[in-house]
XYZ file of C-alpha atoms in Angstrom:
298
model
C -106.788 94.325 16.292
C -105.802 93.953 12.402
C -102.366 93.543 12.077
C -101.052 92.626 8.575
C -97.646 91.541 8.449
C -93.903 92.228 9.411
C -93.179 94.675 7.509
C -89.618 96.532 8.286
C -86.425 95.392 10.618
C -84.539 98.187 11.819
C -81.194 97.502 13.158
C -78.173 99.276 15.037
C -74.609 98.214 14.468
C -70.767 99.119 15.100
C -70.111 97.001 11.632
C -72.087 98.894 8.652
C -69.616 98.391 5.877
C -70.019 94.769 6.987
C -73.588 94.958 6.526
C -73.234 96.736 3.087
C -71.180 93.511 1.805
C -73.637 91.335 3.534
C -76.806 92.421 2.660
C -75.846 93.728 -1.332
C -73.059 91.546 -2.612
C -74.480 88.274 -0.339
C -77.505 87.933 0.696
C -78.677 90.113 -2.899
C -80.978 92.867 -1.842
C -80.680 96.426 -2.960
C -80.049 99.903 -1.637
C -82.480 101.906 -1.012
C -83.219 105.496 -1.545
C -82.536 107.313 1.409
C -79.799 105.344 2.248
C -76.555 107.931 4.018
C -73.056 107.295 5.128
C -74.245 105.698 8.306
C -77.717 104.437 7.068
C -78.391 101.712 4.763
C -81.539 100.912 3.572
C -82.504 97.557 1.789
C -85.375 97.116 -0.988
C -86.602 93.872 -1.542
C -89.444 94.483 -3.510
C -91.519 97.747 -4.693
C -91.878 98.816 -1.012
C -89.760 101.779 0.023
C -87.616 99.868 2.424
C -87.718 96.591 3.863
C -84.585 96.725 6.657
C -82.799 99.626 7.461
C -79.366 99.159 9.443
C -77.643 102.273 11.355
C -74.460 102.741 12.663
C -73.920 103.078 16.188
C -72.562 101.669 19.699
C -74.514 98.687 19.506
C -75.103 95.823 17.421
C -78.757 95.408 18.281
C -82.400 95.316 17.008
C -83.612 98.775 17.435
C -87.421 97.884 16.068
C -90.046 95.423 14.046
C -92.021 96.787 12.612
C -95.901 95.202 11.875
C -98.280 97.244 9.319
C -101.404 97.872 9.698
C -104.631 98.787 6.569
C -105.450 102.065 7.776
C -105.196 105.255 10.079
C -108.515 103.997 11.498
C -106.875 100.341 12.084
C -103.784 102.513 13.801
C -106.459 104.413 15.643
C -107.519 100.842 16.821
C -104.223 99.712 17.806
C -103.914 102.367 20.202
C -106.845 102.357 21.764
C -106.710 98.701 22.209
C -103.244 98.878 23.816
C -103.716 102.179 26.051
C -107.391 99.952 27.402
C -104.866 96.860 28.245
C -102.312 98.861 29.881
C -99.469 99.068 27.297
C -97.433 102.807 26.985
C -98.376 104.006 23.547
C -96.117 107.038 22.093
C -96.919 108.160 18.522
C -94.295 108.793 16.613
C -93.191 112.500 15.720
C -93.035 114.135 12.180
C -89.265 113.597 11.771
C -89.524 109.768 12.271
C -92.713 109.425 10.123
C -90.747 111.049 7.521
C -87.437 108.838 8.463
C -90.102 105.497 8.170
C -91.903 107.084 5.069
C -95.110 105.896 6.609
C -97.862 107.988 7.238
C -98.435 107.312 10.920
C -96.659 105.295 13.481
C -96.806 104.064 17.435
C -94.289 102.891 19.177
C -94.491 99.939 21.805
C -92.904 97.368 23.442
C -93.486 93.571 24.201
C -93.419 91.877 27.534
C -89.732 90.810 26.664
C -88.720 94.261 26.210
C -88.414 94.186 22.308
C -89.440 97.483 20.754
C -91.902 97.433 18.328
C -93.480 100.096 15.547
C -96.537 99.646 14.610
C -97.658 101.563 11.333
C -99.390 102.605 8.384
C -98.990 104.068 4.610
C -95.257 102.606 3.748
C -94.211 104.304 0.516
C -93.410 102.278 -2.260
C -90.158 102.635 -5.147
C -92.172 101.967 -8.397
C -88.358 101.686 -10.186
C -87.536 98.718 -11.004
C -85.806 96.527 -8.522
C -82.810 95.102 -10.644
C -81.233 92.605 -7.699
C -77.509 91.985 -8.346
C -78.449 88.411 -8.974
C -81.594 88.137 -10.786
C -83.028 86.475 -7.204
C -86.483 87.803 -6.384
C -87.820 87.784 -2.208
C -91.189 86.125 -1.789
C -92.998 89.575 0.038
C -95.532 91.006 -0.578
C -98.903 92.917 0.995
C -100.258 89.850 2.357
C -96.857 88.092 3.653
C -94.347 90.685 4.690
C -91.085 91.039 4.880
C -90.286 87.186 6.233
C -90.063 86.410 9.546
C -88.398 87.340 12.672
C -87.068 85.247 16.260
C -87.360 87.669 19.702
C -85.711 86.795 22.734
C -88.413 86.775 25.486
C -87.059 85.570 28.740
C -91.329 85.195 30.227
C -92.500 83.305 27.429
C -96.202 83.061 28.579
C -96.631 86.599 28.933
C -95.503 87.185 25.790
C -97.569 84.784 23.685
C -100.382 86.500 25.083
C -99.389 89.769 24.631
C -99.182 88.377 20.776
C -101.761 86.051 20.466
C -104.388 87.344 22.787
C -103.952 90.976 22.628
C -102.221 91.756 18.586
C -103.935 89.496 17.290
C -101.556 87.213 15.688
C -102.805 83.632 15.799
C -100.586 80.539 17.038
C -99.334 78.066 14.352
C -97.296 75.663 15.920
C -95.380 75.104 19.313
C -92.042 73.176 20.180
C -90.306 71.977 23.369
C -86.911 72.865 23.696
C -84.168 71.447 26.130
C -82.940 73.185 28.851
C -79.367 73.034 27.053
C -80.980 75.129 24.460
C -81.874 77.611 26.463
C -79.026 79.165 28.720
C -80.329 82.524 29.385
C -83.400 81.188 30.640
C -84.678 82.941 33.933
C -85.732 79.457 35.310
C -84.379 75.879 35.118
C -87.323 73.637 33.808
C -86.997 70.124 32.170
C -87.886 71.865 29.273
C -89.440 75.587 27.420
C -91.894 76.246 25.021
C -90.862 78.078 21.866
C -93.805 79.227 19.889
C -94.220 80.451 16.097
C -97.535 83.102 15.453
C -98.226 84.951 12.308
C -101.318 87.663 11.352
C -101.497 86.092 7.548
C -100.704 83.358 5.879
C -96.813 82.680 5.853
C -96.889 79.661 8.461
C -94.832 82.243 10.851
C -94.055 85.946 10.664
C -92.568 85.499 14.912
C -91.011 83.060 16.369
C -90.785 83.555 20.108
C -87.574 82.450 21.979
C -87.703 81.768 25.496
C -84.281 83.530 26.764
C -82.412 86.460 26.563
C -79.927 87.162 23.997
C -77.651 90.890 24.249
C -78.797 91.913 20.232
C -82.418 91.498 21.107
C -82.622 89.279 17.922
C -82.521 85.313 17.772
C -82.363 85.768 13.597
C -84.626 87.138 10.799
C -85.730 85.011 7.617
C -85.579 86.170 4.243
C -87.611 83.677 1.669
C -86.422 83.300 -2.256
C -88.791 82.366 -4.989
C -86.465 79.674 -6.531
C -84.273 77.078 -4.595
C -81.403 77.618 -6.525
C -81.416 81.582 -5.701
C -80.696 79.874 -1.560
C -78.130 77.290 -3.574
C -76.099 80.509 -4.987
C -76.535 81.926 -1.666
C -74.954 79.466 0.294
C -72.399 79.513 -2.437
C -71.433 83.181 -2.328
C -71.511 82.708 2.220
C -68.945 79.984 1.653
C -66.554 81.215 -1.019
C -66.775 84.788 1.415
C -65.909 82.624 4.223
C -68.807 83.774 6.147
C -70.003 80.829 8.863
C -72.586 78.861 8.013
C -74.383 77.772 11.244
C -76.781 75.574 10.077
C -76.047 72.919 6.810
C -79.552 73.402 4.512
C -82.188 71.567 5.882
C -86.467 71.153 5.580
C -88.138 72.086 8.548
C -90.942 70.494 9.934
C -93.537 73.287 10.694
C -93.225 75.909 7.751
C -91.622 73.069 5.434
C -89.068 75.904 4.642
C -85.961 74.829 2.925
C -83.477 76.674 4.391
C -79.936 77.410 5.640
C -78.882 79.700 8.130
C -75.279 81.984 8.474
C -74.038 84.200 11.125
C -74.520 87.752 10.397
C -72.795 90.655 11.746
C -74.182 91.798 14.328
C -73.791 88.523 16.124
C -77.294 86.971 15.152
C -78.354 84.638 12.196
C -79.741 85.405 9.265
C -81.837 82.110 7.702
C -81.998 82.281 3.839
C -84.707 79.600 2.463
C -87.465 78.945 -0.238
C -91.003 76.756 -0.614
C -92.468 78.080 3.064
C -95.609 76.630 3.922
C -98.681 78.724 2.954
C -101.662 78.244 5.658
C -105.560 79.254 5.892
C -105.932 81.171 8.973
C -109.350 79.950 8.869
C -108.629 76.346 9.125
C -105.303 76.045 10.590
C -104.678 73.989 13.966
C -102.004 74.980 16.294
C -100.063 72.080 17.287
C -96.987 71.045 18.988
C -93.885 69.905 16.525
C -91.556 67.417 17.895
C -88.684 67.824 15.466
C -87.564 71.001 13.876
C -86.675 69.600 10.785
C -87.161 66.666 8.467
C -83.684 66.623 7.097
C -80.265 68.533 7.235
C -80.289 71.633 10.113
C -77.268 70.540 11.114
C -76.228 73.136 13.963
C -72.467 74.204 13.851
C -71.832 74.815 17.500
């Protein structure tokens, strides 16, 4: 199975004009064509779209989505999945057009999470003009960023993403049982693991509880680290929490900070992520998560 990259984050929330300050006037991305009254779509770069947040009941994650080449690596997808066991549904003509992709499954993970998997995004050749002048580190090759899932059975779910999508293991950590309080079991301690199909160090990072929004946090990287300095600047001076100082992590080297976001997740804004060779790279286990700062608010 040939799975690309995270590509899109759609999201649900009861707090869009929230979002619209967030995302625009904070965090610096742009709106989208296609974005409505209760729909706002985010560019980041020439594709299309790269997180699209609707209002509704919930604040929630309502998909991730990971691209694929082709309509024959699509094709693939499903036949891999139906052979395992996992409920395929292809997506109809309205939500192909919604996604502006050519062709689209939907599934979900072991944990629950719902997933799209998809082909043929369409790209906005305009120019991007950020508010800012920040630019996202994206791309074909590294996606969107990355994003943290809730999955209460861990194992099963780093095989339904290693073994079965594809994606290939970069690095595992212990956590403490104090850092896990939705766990289903009490253990002296639970894996976390971080996967990715390119070569961004990690594109998931899989949590080992539950959380209600179905989203730990999602990374956005910045080309220059003093486009995340003016970030942290503009969460501070708009009195948005920070809850984590800046800090370098230990696996993807990412300098990074991370603030609470709306919908009562995290968004983690960084720069300088580690860039890996799939064909070389040795999963191991990391002992720390970070080599300085990460200080956790709470």
């Amino acid at each position: 199975m040939d799975i690309r990259s995270l590509g899109y984050l759609r999201l649900e929330t009861t707090k869009l004009d929230e979002w619209r300050t967030y995302t625009l006037d904070i965090l610096g991305m742009v709106e989208a064509s296609g974005s409505t009254e209760d729909t706002l779509c985010l560019r980041m770069d020439d594709r299309a779209y790269r997180i699209t947040i609707q209002a509704g009941a919930n604040d929630r994650l309502l998909a991730a989505g990971w691209e694929v080449a082709n309509a024959a690596a699509l094709g693939e997808v499903a036949r891999e999945l139906s052979a395992a066991g996992v409920a395929v549904k292809a997506a109809d003509a309205d939500e192909l057009t919604e996604r502006r992709v050519r062709g689209l499954l939907h599934v979900t993970d072991p944990g629950g999470n719902p997933l799209e998997i998809y082909w043929g995004q369409a790209q906005d050749h305009s120019a991007l003009g950020t508010p800012y002048g920040n630019r996202f580190v994206t791309g074909d090759d590294l996606g969107l960023g990355h994003v943290v899932l809730p999955v209460p059975d861990i194992e099963a779910a780093l095989d339904f993403y290693e073994n079965l999508l594809g994606l290939q293991l970069r690095d595992s950590m212990k956590l403490p049982p104090q850092a896990v309080p939705t766990a289903t079991e009490q253990r002296d301690f639970h894996w976390m693991h971080f996967l990715s199909p390119n070569s961004r160090h990690h594109s998931l990072g899989l949590y080992p509880g539950a959380l209600p929004p179905g989203i730990v946090h999602f990374m956005v990287e910045l080309e220059t680290l003093d486009d995340v300095g003016r970030g942290l600047d503009r969460m501070n001076a708009a009195g948005i929490p920070i809850a984590s100082s800046l800090g370098r992590h230990t696996n993807d080297r990412m300098v990074s900070f991370y603030a609470q976001a709306p919908g009562g997740f995290q968004v983690e804004y960084g720069w300088d992520g580690l860039i890996v060779d799939r064909a070389t790279w040795v999963a191991k286990e990391i002992t720390a998560d970070s080599f300085w700062g990460h200080q956790w608010n709470g």
